[in-house]
Short mmCIF file of C-alpha atoms in Angstrom, two decimals:
data_model
loop_
_atom_site.label_atom_id
_atom_site.label_comp_id
_atom_site.label_asym_id
_atom_site.label_seq_id
_atom_site.Cartn_x
_atom_site.Cartn_y
_atom_site.Cartn_z
CA THR A 1 125.94 103.40 81.07
CA VAL A 2 127.48 105.96 83.57
CA LEU A 3 125.92 109.31 82.34
CA VAL A 4 122.29 107.64 82.14
CA ILE A 5 122.47 106.38 86.23
CA ILE A 6 123.59 109.37 86.91
CA LEU A 7 121.64 111.60 85.14
CA GLY A 8 118.29 109.59 86.44
CA GLY A 9 119.69 109.64 90.14
CA ILE A 10 121.13 113.25 90.76
CA LEU A 11 117.13 113.52 88.72
CA GLY A 12 116.20 111.09 91.78
CA VAL A 13 117.25 113.06 93.90
CA THR A 14 116.05 116.53 92.73
CA TYR A 15 112.75 114.92 92.78
CA SER A 16 112.59 113.46 96.14
CA ILE A 17 113.74 117.22 97.79
CA PRO A 18 110.14 118.43 97.36
CA LEU A 19 109.39 115.04 97.94
CA ARG A 20 109.64 114.92 101.71
CA ARG A 21 106.96 117.31 102.61
CA ALA A 22 104.33 115.25 101.37
CA LEU A 23 105.83 111.89 101.48
CA VAL A 24 107.81 111.89 104.97
CA THR A 25 107.54 114.66 107.10
CA ASN A 26 103.88 115.17 106.70
CA SER A 27 103.37 111.27 106.40
CA ASP A 28 102.36 108.10 108.37
CA LEU A 29 103.52 106.07 106.38
CA PRO A 30 105.92 103.34 108.06
CA TYR A 31 109.26 103.33 105.93
CA PRO A 32 109.50 99.88 107.96
CA GLU A 33 113.68 100.47 106.29
CA GLY A 34 113.56 104.19 107.57
CA VAL A 35 112.44 103.52 111.37
CA ALA A 36 114.59 100.05 111.13
CA GLY A 37 117.73 102.73 110.32
CA ALA A 38 116.73 105.37 112.95
CA GLU A 39 116.20 102.90 115.61
CA VAL A 40 120.01 101.48 115.42
CA LEU A 41 121.49 105.28 115.40
CA ARG A 42 119.19 106.11 118.41
CA VAL A 43 120.18 102.87 120.32
CA GLY A 44 123.62 103.77 120.86
CA ASP A 45 122.77 107.83 121.37
CA THR A 46 119.00 107.63 123.25
CA SER A 47 118.51 110.51 125.56
CA GLU A 48 117.08 107.64 127.85
CA GLY A 49 120.09 106.16 129.77
CA ALA A 50 122.74 103.97 129.43
CA GLU A 51 120.50 100.72 130.37
CA GLU A 52 117.43 101.58 128.58
CA SER A 53 119.96 101.98 125.56
CA SER A 54 121.70 98.45 126.24
CA ARG A 55 118.57 96.65 126.15
CA GLY A 56 118.24 98.28 122.88
CA LEU A 57 121.53 97.59 121.51
CA GLY A 58 120.69 93.97 123.13
CA VAL A 59 117.37 93.75 120.96
CA ILE A 60 119.23 94.69 117.84
CA VAL A 61 122.19 92.74 118.06
CA ARG A 62 120.19 89.22 118.61
CA GLY A 63 117.75 89.83 115.75
CA SER A 64 120.94 90.74 113.33
CA ILE A 65 123.09 88.06 114.17
CA ALA A 66 119.65 85.28 114.34
CA SER A 67 118.61 86.41 110.38
CA ALA A 68 122.33 86.01 109.66
CA ALA A 69 122.66 83.01 110.36
CA LEU A 70 119.68 81.85 109.34
CA TYR A 71 120.83 83.54 106.56
CA PHE A 72 124.17 81.76 106.06
CA LEU A 73 122.47 78.32 107.44
CA ASN A 74 121.09 78.37 103.88
CA THR A 75 123.72 79.38 101.85
CA LEU A 76 125.17 75.78 103.56
CA LYS A 77 122.47 74.46 102.36
CA ALA A 78 122.14 72.85 105.82
CA ILE A 79 118.72 74.47 106.06
CA SER A 80 116.67 75.06 102.34
CA VAL A 81 114.22 78.89 102.84
CA ASP A 82 112.70 78.21 99.25
CA ILE A 83 109.44 76.25 100.03
CA SER A 84 107.09 75.89 97.17
CA GLY A 85 104.66 73.69 95.30
CA VAL A 86 102.56 73.74 92.13
CA PHE A 87 98.85 72.70 92.51
CA ARG A 88 96.24 71.46 89.86
CA VAL A 89 92.61 73.83 90.40
CA GLY A 90 90.47 71.87 87.95
CA ALA A 91 91.41 72.28 84.31
CA GLY A 92 93.65 75.22 85.58
CA ALA A 93 96.70 74.91 87.77
CA THR A 94 98.11 77.58 90.56
CA MET A 95 101.21 77.64 92.16
CA MET A 96 102.67 78.89 95.89
CA SER A 97 105.80 79.49 97.90
CA THR A 98 107.70 81.01 100.76
CA SER A 99 110.68 82.34 102.05
CA LEU A 100 111.93 82.00 105.03
CA SER A 101 112.89 85.03 105.30
CA LEU A 102 113.09 87.48 108.73
CA ALA A 103 114.03 90.21 107.30
CA LEU A 104 110.75 89.99 105.62
CA VAL A 105 109.46 89.27 108.72
CA GLY A 106 110.70 92.32 110.41
CA VAL A 107 109.58 94.57 106.94
CA GLY A 108 105.80 93.07 107.78
CA HIS A 109 105.98 94.07 111.81
CA LEU A 110 107.16 97.73 110.78
CA VAL A 111 104.52 98.13 108.26
CA GLY A 112 101.61 97.04 109.87
CA ILE A 113 99.03 94.25 109.09
CA GLY A 114 96.71 97.29 107.32
CA VAL A 115 99.06 96.79 104.85
CA GLY A 116 99.60 92.84 105.64
CA ILE A 117 95.89 92.39 104.99
CA ALA A 118 96.15 93.91 101.60
CA MET A 119 98.36 92.58 100.20
CA ILE A 120 97.04 88.98 101.11
CA VAL A 121 93.85 90.14 99.37
CA GLY A 122 96.13 91.17 96.26
CA LEU A 123 97.80 87.62 96.60
CA LEU A 124 94.31 86.29 96.26
CA ILE A 125 93.71 87.43 93.56
CA SER A 126 96.93 86.67 91.32
CA TYR A 127 97.26 82.65 92.92
CA GLY A 128 93.64 81.73 93.48
CA VAL A 129 91.95 83.49 91.04
CA LEU A 130 94.39 84.97 87.33
CA LEU A 131 96.41 81.92 87.80
CA PRO A 132 93.86 78.95 87.79
CA VAL A 133 92.05 81.43 85.05
CA ARG A 134 94.92 82.04 82.59
CA THR A 135 96.20 78.39 82.92
CA TRP A 136 93.24 76.59 82.69
CA GLY A 137 92.77 74.02 79.56
CA GLY A 138 96.03 74.27 79.40
CA ALA A 139 97.33 72.07 82.90
CA ALA A 140 96.80 68.86 81.41
CA ALA A 141 98.93 68.92 78.32
CA ALA A 142 101.93 71.29 79.53
CA PRO A 143 104.87 68.67 79.55
CA ASP A 144 106.30 70.50 82.89
CA LEU A 145 103.69 71.94 85.07
CA ALA A 146 105.86 74.18 87.58
CA ASP A 147 107.52 76.09 83.97
CA PHE A 148 103.81 76.15 82.71
CA VAL A 149 102.62 77.67 85.84
CA SER A 150 105.78 80.07 86.52
CA THR A 151 105.95 81.28 82.83
CA THR A 152 101.96 81.94 82.46
CA PHE A 153 102.36 84.24 85.69
CA ALA A 154 105.92 85.91 85.03
CA SER A 155 103.96 86.75 81.61
CA GLU A 156 100.10 87.20 81.78
CA VAL A 157 99.19 87.16 85.91
CA ARG A 158 102.10 90.16 86.29
CA ILE A 159 101.08 92.34 83.57
CA VAL A 160 97.28 92.16 85.05
CA GLY A 161 99.47 93.65 88.50
CA ALA A 162 100.94 96.08 86.71
CA GLY A 163 97.37 97.28 85.30
CA ALA A 164 96.11 97.06 88.71
CA ILE A 165 99.16 99.53 90.35
CA ALA A 166 99.47 101.45 87.39
CA VAL A 167 95.31 102.43 88.43
CA ALA A 168 96.73 102.96 91.97
CA ALA A 169 99.38 104.80 91.22
CA ILE A 170 97.74 107.54 89.93
CA TRP A 171 95.18 107.46 92.82
CA THR A 172 97.37 107.84 94.90
CA PHE A 173 99.16 110.36 93.07
CA LEU A 174 96.36 112.87 92.18
CA LYS A 175 95.48 111.58 95.94
CA ILE A 176 98.69 113.18 96.66
CA LEU A 177 99.40 116.09 94.26
CA GLY A 178 97.99 118.55 96.86
CA PRO A 179 100.78 117.72 99.62
CA ILE A 180 103.10 118.16 96.95
CA VAL A 181 102.36 121.58 96.07
CA SER A 182 101.45 122.25 99.08
CA GLY A 183 105.38 120.98 100.04
CA ILE A 184 107.03 122.84 96.58
CA ARG A 185 105.60 125.96 98.22
CA GLU A 186 106.38 125.35 101.96
CA SER A 187 109.88 124.67 100.04
CA LEU A 188 110.30 127.55 98.46
CA ALA A 189 109.16 130.20 101.09
CA SER A 190 112.10 128.43 103.19
CA SER A 191 114.13 128.80 100.62
CA ALA A 192 112.79 132.30 100.62
CA LYS A 193 113.03 132.64 104.43
CA ARG A 194 116.85 131.27 104.21
CA ASP A 195 117.85 134.25 101.04
CA ALA A 196 115.93 136.98 103.24
CA GLY A 197 119.07 136.25 106.49
CA GLU A 198 116.12 134.30 108.25
CA GLU A 199 117.11 131.51 111.02
CA ILE A 200 115.17 128.30 109.93
CA PRO A 201 115.23 125.58 111.37
CA LEU A 202 118.44 123.37 110.36
CA THR A 203 116.00 120.54 110.33
CA GLU A 204 113.57 122.18 107.56
CA ARG A 205 116.71 123.31 105.92
CA ASP A 206 116.44 121.47 102.06
CA LEU A 207 118.56 122.73 99.84
CA SER A 208 117.40 125.63 97.31
CA MET A 209 114.24 125.23 95.33
CA LYS A 210 116.38 127.19 93.15
CA THR A 211 119.64 124.93 92.61
CA VAL A 212 117.12 122.03 92.36
CA ILE A 213 114.57 124.11 89.96
CA GLY A 214 118.37 124.79 88.17
CA VAL A 215 119.92 121.01 89.04
CA THR A 216 116.67 118.92 87.09
CA VAL A 217 116.17 121.13 84.07
CA GLY A 218 119.58 121.26 83.26
CA SER A 219 120.22 117.65 83.42
CA MET A 220 117.77 117.49 80.42
CA LEU A 221 120.60 119.71 78.25
CA PRO A 222 123.07 116.06 78.85
CA ILE A 223 120.05 113.61 78.42
CA GLY A 224 119.24 115.03 75.23
CA VAL A 225 122.68 114.99 73.90
CA LEU A 226 122.90 111.01 74.88
CA LEU A 227 119.08 110.85 73.52
CA TRP A 228 121.19 111.98 69.66
CA LEU A 229 124.27 110.61 70.16
CA PHE A 230 122.09 106.65 70.40
CA LEU A 231 119.79 107.54 67.10
CA HIS A 232 122.71 109.34 65.24
CA GLY A 233 123.66 107.30 62.20
CA THR A 234 120.70 104.69 63.20
CA SER A 235 117.74 104.39 59.91
CA MET A 236 115.33 106.92 62.62
CA ALA A 237 117.90 109.38 62.95
CA HIS A 238 115.16 111.82 60.66
CA HIS A 239 113.26 111.36 63.34
CA ALA A 240 115.11 112.64 65.95
CA THR A 241 114.39 116.05 66.47
CA GLY A 242 111.07 115.28 67.33
CA LEU A 243 111.87 111.88 69.63
CA ILE A 244 113.80 113.83 71.27
CA ILE A 245 111.57 116.88 72.32
CA VAL A 246 108.78 114.27 73.62
CA SER A 247 111.36 112.82 75.33
CA ILE A 248 112.80 115.71 77.39
CA LEU A 249 109.27 116.16 78.45
CA PHE A 250 108.35 112.73 79.00
CA ILE A 251 111.26 112.19 81.19
CA LEU A 252 111.08 115.28 82.74
CA LEU A 253 106.71 115.07 83.90
CA THR A 254 107.02 111.38 84.12
CA GLY A 255 109.67 111.67 86.44
CA LEU A 256 107.62 113.46 89.62
CA VAL A 257 104.96 110.74 89.04
CA VAL A 258 107.37 107.59 89.26
CA ALA A 259 109.35 109.05 91.95
CA SER A 260 105.76 110.26 93.76
CA VAL A 261 104.94 106.44 93.12
CA CYS A 262 107.52 104.74 94.06
CA GLY A 263 108.61 106.84 97.08
CA TYR A 264 105.02 106.25 98.37
CA MET A 265 106.06 102.89 97.61
CA ALA A 266 108.84 102.98 99.81
CA GLY A 267 107.01 104.06 102.52
CA LEU A 268 104.43 101.89 102.99
CA ILE A 269 106.56 98.47 102.63
CA GLY A 270 110.22 99.43 102.44
CA SER A 271 112.20 100.44 99.40
CA SER A 272 113.85 96.30 99.02
CA ASN A 273 110.08 94.95 98.25
CA SER A 274 109.33 98.17 96.36
CA PRO A 275 108.12 96.65 92.57
CA ILE A 276 109.51 99.24 90.99
CA SER A 277 110.26 97.07 87.66
CA GLY A 278 106.18 97.29 87.68
CA VAL A 279 105.97 100.85 87.06
CA GLY A 280 108.60 100.39 85.22
CA ILE A 281 106.56 98.21 82.91
CA LEU A 282 104.07 100.94 82.52
CA VAL A 283 106.84 103.38 81.51
CA ALA A 284 108.31 101.55 78.85
CA VAL A 285 104.70 100.72 77.85
CA ALA A 286 103.67 104.43 77.63
CA ALA A 287 107.39 105.63 76.11
CA ALA A 288 106.87 103.18 73.32
CA ALA A 289 102.70 104.42 72.84
CA LEU A 290 104.53 107.87 72.40
CA VAL A 291 107.43 106.54 70.58
CA ARG A 292 105.35 105.08 67.84
CA THR A 293 103.43 108.22 67.60
CA ILE A 294 105.83 110.15 66.50
CA ALA A 295 107.91 107.32 64.34
CA SER A 296 106.19 103.88 63.63
CA SER A 297 107.81 101.55 60.97
CA SER A 298 107.33 97.76 59.88
CA SER A 299 110.22 97.42 58.95
CA PRO A 300 112.09 94.87 61.49
CA ASP A 301 115.48 97.37 61.04
CA ASP A 302 113.36 100.42 62.17
CA VAL A 303 111.34 98.76 64.65
CA ARG A 304 114.72 97.02 66.87
CA THR A 305 115.49 101.01 66.72
CA LEU A 306 112.61 101.71 68.35
CA VAL A 307 112.42 99.30 71.14
CA ALA A 308 116.11 99.92 71.83
CA TYR A 309 115.49 104.21 71.94
CA THR A 310 113.03 103.42 73.91
CA LEU A 311 114.86 101.09 75.81
CA PHE A 312 117.54 103.94 76.83
CA VAL A 313 114.95 106.50 77.70
CA THR A 314 113.25 104.36 79.92
CA ALA A 315 116.45 103.64 81.33
CA VAL A 316 116.62 107.69 82.62
CA VAL A 317 113.60 107.40 84.57
CA PHE A 318 114.63 103.75 86.03
CA GLY A 319 116.94 105.81 87.85
CA VAL A 320 114.44 108.01 89.06
CA ALA A 321 112.27 105.52 90.34
CA THR A 322 114.99 103.89 92.33
CA ILE A 323 116.37 106.39 93.44
CA SER A 324 113.64 107.80 94.90
CA ASN A 325 112.72 105.32 96.47
CA ASP A 326 116.14 104.31 98.78
CA ASN A 327 116.49 108.50 98.90
CA LEU A 328 112.84 108.55 101.00
CA GLN A 329 113.66 106.20 103.32
CA ASP A 330 117.14 107.92 103.94
CA LEU A 331 115.09 111.26 104.62
CA LYS A 332 113.15 109.66 107.06
CA THR A 333 115.58 108.57 109.30
CA GLY A 334 117.28 111.74 109.13
CA GLN A 335 113.70 113.09 110.06
CA LEU A 336 113.34 110.42 113.46
CA VAL A 337 117.50 111.86 113.40
CA ASP A 338 116.51 115.13 113.20
CA SER A 339 119.59 115.48 110.30
CA THR A 340 119.85 118.11 108.35
CA PRO A 341 118.25 117.68 104.77
CA TRP A 342 120.27 119.60 102.65
CA LYS A 343 123.34 117.83 104.37
CA GLN A 344 121.87 114.59 103.10
CA GLN A 345 120.87 115.38 99.72
CA VAL A 346 123.93 116.57 99.09
CA ALA A 347 125.34 112.73 99.76
CA LEU A 348 122.95 111.56 98.28
CA VAL A 349 124.10 113.05 95.08
CA ILE A 350 127.82 111.37 95.93
CA GLY A 351 126.13 108.07 96.37
CA VAL A 352 124.29 108.35 92.51
CA VAL A 353 127.55 108.77 91.47
CA PHE A 354 130.18 106.30 92.54
CA GLY A 355 127.35 103.46 92.39
CA ALA A 356 127.77 104.51 88.24
CA ILE A 357 131.27 104.25 88.68
CA ILE A 358 130.65 101.27 90.58
CA ILE A 359 127.57 99.50 88.37
CA PRO A 360 129.13 99.12 84.63
CA PRO A 361 131.96 96.68 86.03
CA VAL A 362 130.18 95.00 88.24
CA LEU A 363 127.49 94.17 85.18
CA GLY A 364 130.41 93.15 83.18
CA LEU A 365 131.86 91.09 85.46
CA MET A 366 128.36 88.88 85.57
CA GLN A 367 128.07 89.10 82.07
CA GLY A 368 131.82 87.72 81.92
CA ALA A 369 131.21 84.96 84.56
CA PHE A 370 126.76 84.06 83.59
CA GLY A 371 125.84 85.72 80.59
CA PHE A 372 122.28 87.01 80.67
CA ALA A 373 119.52 85.42 79.29
CA GLY A 374 118.86 86.56 75.80
CA ALA A 375 122.32 88.32 75.34
CA PRO A 376 124.56 87.36 73.20
CA GLY A 377 127.60 85.29 75.16
CA ALA A 378 125.24 83.64 77.56
CA GLY A 379 126.20 80.75 79.05
CA ALA A 380 124.31 77.18 81.01
CA ASN A 381 124.04 79.42 84.08
CA ALA A 382 122.77 82.78 82.71
CA LEU A 383 120.84 85.15 84.91
CA ALA A 384 117.42 85.11 83.67
CA ALA A 385 117.34 89.26 84.35
CA PRO A 386 113.81 88.30 84.13
CA GLN A 387 112.08 92.06 84.53
CA ALA A 388 113.80 93.15 81.75
CA ASN A 389 113.16 90.85 79.19
CA LEU A 390 109.45 91.10 80.30
CA ILE A 391 109.87 94.97 80.00
CA LYS A 392 111.73 94.57 76.22
CA HIS A 393 108.78 91.83 75.49
CA LEU A 394 106.02 94.08 76.16
CA VAL A 395 107.84 97.39 74.28
CA GLN A 396 108.82 95.01 71.69
CA GLY A 397 104.74 94.08 71.52
CA VAL A 398 104.09 97.84 72.11
CA LEU A 399 105.89 99.01 68.75
CA GLY A 400 105.38 96.06 66.70
CA GLY A 401 101.78 95.74 67.18
CA ASP A 402 100.75 92.88 69.14
CA LEU A 403 100.41 94.04 72.92
CA ASN A 404 97.83 91.88 74.69
CA TRP A 405 96.23 95.38 75.99
CA SER A 406 93.98 92.94 77.65
CA LEU A 407 95.19 92.00 80.20
CA LEU A 408 96.52 95.96 81.19
CA GLY A 409 92.81 96.49 80.93
CA LEU A 410 91.78 93.62 83.45
CA GLY A 411 93.93 95.07 86.03
CA THR A 412 92.99 98.61 85.33
CA LEU A 413 89.84 96.82 86.29
CA ILE A 414 90.63 95.35 89.44
CA GLY A 415 92.51 98.02 90.53
CA ALA A 416 89.13 100.91 89.89
CA VAL A 417 87.22 97.93 92.17
CA VAL A 418 90.11 97.84 95.16
CA ILE A 419 89.87 102.01 95.54
CA ALA A 420 86.05 101.84 95.14
CA ILE A 421 86.07 99.43 97.97
CA ASP A 422 89.10 101.50 100.10
CA GLU A 423 87.30 104.99 99.70
CA ILE A 424 83.90 103.10 100.92
CA LEU A 425 86.35 101.75 104.00
CA ARG A 426 87.36 104.90 104.87
CA ARG A 427 84.06 106.95 104.66
CA ASN A 428 82.35 104.59 106.95
CA SER A 429 84.59 102.77 109.32
CA LYS A 430 87.85 102.52 110.83
CA TYR A 431 89.39 99.74 108.15
CA SER A 432 90.61 100.26 105.03
CA LEU A 433 92.21 98.81 101.51
CA PRO A 434 95.54 100.08 100.45
CA PRO A 435 95.02 99.84 96.69
CA LEU A 436 98.62 99.84 95.98
CA ALA A 437 99.71 96.98 98.93
CA VAL A 438 96.92 95.46 96.90
CA GLY A 439 98.67 95.77 93.68
CA MET A 440 101.87 94.48 95.07
CA GLY A 441 100.61 91.83 96.49
CA MET A 442 98.93 91.50 93.01
CA TYR A 443 102.26 92.13 90.75
CA LEU A 444 105.54 90.42 93.52
CA PRO A 445 106.19 86.69 93.46
CA ALA A 446 104.68 84.92 96.43
CA SER A 447 107.83 84.46 98.11
CA VAL A 448 108.56 87.99 98.65
CA THR A 449 104.48 88.81 99.45
CA VAL A 450 103.28 86.34 102.12
CA MET A 451 106.18 86.93 104.82
CA ILE A 452 105.69 90.38 104.94
CA PRO A 453 101.74 89.78 106.17
CA ILE A 454 102.73 87.29 108.96
CA GLY A 455 105.28 89.70 109.88
CA ALA A 456 102.14 91.93 110.21
CA ALA A 457 100.22 89.40 112.06
CA LEU A 458 102.72 89.06 114.82
CA GLY A 459 103.49 92.96 114.66
CA HIS A 460 99.90 93.53 115.74
CA LEU A 461 99.84 90.52 118.28
CA TYR A 462 102.57 91.85 119.97
CA ASP A 463 101.92 95.27 120.10
CA ARG A 464 97.96 94.21 121.04
CA TRP A 465 99.91 92.68 123.82
CA ALA A 466 102.35 95.31 125.09
CA GLN A 467 99.71 98.12 124.74
CA ARG A 468 98.43 95.72 128.07
CA THR A 469 102.11 96.91 130.06
CA ALA A 470 103.37 98.98 132.31
CA ASN A 471 105.18 101.09 129.78
CA PRO A 472 103.63 100.09 126.58
CA GLU A 473 105.62 102.55 124.55
CA ARG A 474 109.03 100.72 125.62
CA ALA A 475 107.42 97.58 125.14
CA LYS A 476 106.77 98.89 121.51
CA ARG A 477 109.64 100.04 121.19
CA MET A 478 111.56 96.84 122.42
CA GLY A 479 109.13 94.87 119.19
CA THR A 480 110.54 97.79 116.85
CA LEU A 481 113.52 97.04 117.50
CA MET A 482 114.06 93.73 117.61
CA ALA A 483 112.31 93.73 113.51
CA THR A 484 115.20 96.48 112.62
CA GLY A 485 117.90 93.87 113.81
CA LEU A 486 115.94 91.06 111.51
CA ILE A 487 116.36 93.61 108.36
CA VAL A 488 119.69 94.51 110.08
CA GLY A 489 121.20 90.98 109.88
CA GLU A 490 119.87 89.18 106.93
CA SER A 491 121.18 92.78 104.62
CA LEU A 492 124.45 92.47 105.70
CA ALA A 493 125.04 89.09 105.56
CA GLY A 494 123.48 88.99 101.85
CA VAL A 495 125.76 91.29 101.15
CA ILE A 496 128.53 89.74 102.72
CA TYR A 497 127.33 86.49 100.62
CA ALA A 498 127.44 88.68 97.54
CA GLY A 499 131.02 89.57 97.97
CA ILE A 500 131.99 86.02 98.58
CA VAL A 501 130.70 84.57 95.52
CA VAL A 502 132.94 87.50 94.01
CA ALA A 503 135.16 86.16 95.07
CA PHE A 504 135.22 82.95 94.29
CA GLY A 505 134.27 84.31 91.02
CA GLY A 506 130.56 84.15 90.19
CA LYS A 507 131.07 80.19 91.03
CA GLU A 508 126.73 79.17 92.31
CA ASP A 509 126.75 78.20 95.83
CA PRO A 510 130.04 78.61 96.85
CA LEU A 511 129.36 78.13 100.19
CA ALA A 512 127.52 74.21 99.88
CA ILE A 513 128.50 71.63 102.67
CA MET A 514 125.63 69.39 102.46
CA PRO A 515 124.91 66.46 100.42
CA GLU A 516 122.52 66.89 97.59
CA GLY A 517 121.21 63.94 99.44
CA PHE A 518 120.44 66.50 102.11
CA ALA A 519 118.01 68.32 99.99
CA GLY A 520 114.54 66.95 100.60
CA VAL A 521 115.04 66.92 104.66
CA ALA A 522 116.53 70.81 104.46
CA PRO A 523 112.75 72.36 103.99
CA TRP A 524 111.85 70.81 107.18
CA VAL A 525 114.74 71.77 109.40
CA GLY A 526 114.65 75.69 108.39
CA VAL A 527 110.82 75.31 109.35
CA VAL A 528 111.16 74.57 112.78
CA LEU A 529 114.60 76.61 112.66
CA PHE A 530 112.89 80.09 111.44
CA VAL A 531 109.31 79.36 113.98
CA GLY A 532 111.56 78.55 116.27
CA THR A 533 113.79 81.80 115.95
CA LEU A 534 110.71 83.70 115.87
CA TRP A 535 109.61 82.28 119.23
CA TYR A 536 112.93 83.16 121.31
CA LEU A 537 113.57 86.55 119.75
CA TYR A 538 109.47 87.89 120.28
CA ARG A 539 110.40 86.32 123.67
CA GLY A 540 113.54 88.18 124.65
CA ALA A 541 112.15 91.38 122.96
CA ARG A 542 108.96 90.73 125.92
CA GLN A 543 111.53 89.84 128.79
CA GLU A 544 113.19 93.16 127.97
CA SER A 545 110.04 95.46 128.49
CA THR A 546 108.67 94.27 131.36
CA ARG A 547 112.22 94.00 132.99
CA ASP A 548 112.53 96.39 136.20
#
């Protein structure tokens, strides 16, 4: 596990280096968390004076305290931030849910109204059309309607969403392929100038492309050794040479595509909400199809071995996806505060190594405390790991020959239609419908999707007000700082709470103090506090914007 994470993670760093120019420097993607990080760094070191800095710091601190307080009130069970319901639609059913997350509102404020509308379109396609259709006729006979609907969404509708993400991801990659090639050329030219002794601005100094290419290609050797060790002694060992060669080429080529798409998605809606598992589904299915062409078998033992091997290969690509998803957000922060890219990139590699060392014992802790559903030792409170189980079943379906390809095909068709609509809008109006954002709206659970468009709408209204003020730039920045505080506060609260859970030995809801009878009132209290907090924070940002 350590070696897979280190190698996949380092590839995530190296692939993201040539992407910096294409997706960060020469891109207008919003990068909500990258912008938030930059604002936190700037607020204490602004050229606009101590008073302006003090105001900005106050706005961030108020937003952070408010979002952290709401988070901890939920852990105390004094409020509930999860609101959901299941509804019959004719002979079918659907569901709707949301999480009263101030951080997601902050993300929405930063990504903008265009992405918010696209995610709502995706939400309506999944929950308004696909879910009622896929549950049609079965809802009436379901013993537990909520479980039936949620299972259908997870096992069928999300696959359609993954298909939509697939075609949108390919289209996006083709559109940014030119800037990626240009970015690589610029990096090579910059490296050549530095080697020749020419002075290059600090903000343009990446790790040299010779180093990047050398590390990327050099990583394939230990990856090949790991793959050989995985197959050695199994019933598929006689196929090892063909499988390893194809797998290395798959990792090498797929890595760039995955890094590009995940980096783009992170820029679009933030790395915390980017549906990496959706991309992982596509990688796993593609890897399984490739493995099947090299070493297919009808023996249950052989199929089990090939499933495990495919997931092992996919794990390396997942490392690329996860780290490139985070790195480009970090590089955006660096760009905004004029940092030196190569120093960031070295630090990111160091971070990958330490993360790889930490993750296995954390997994061991969770395995001991809860277990994982479907794995040996899973207890009554086993962690569901829904994406991991879904990917496993899809790989089994490909290698076993019983995967329902029509769901992915339907998603691909929907994605193609959205792409066509987006192109027509871009050519004939000032509007757009980002296909990846629509795919993410289809794939992500509604609890995540709903709040981002709400935050986008609030941010849009705030920016329209800011445009009418005497100092629009300052007014907009105060809104950005407030949204930043919402993200920072809830994120830090989540880290602190995770430490508390570990300290209590994995006990469920260790801070809960309210009686179970309060559960019916908690959502209403949560809604009132949520709305009131947003009103207070936006009002405060407006006051700070106009105060002399």
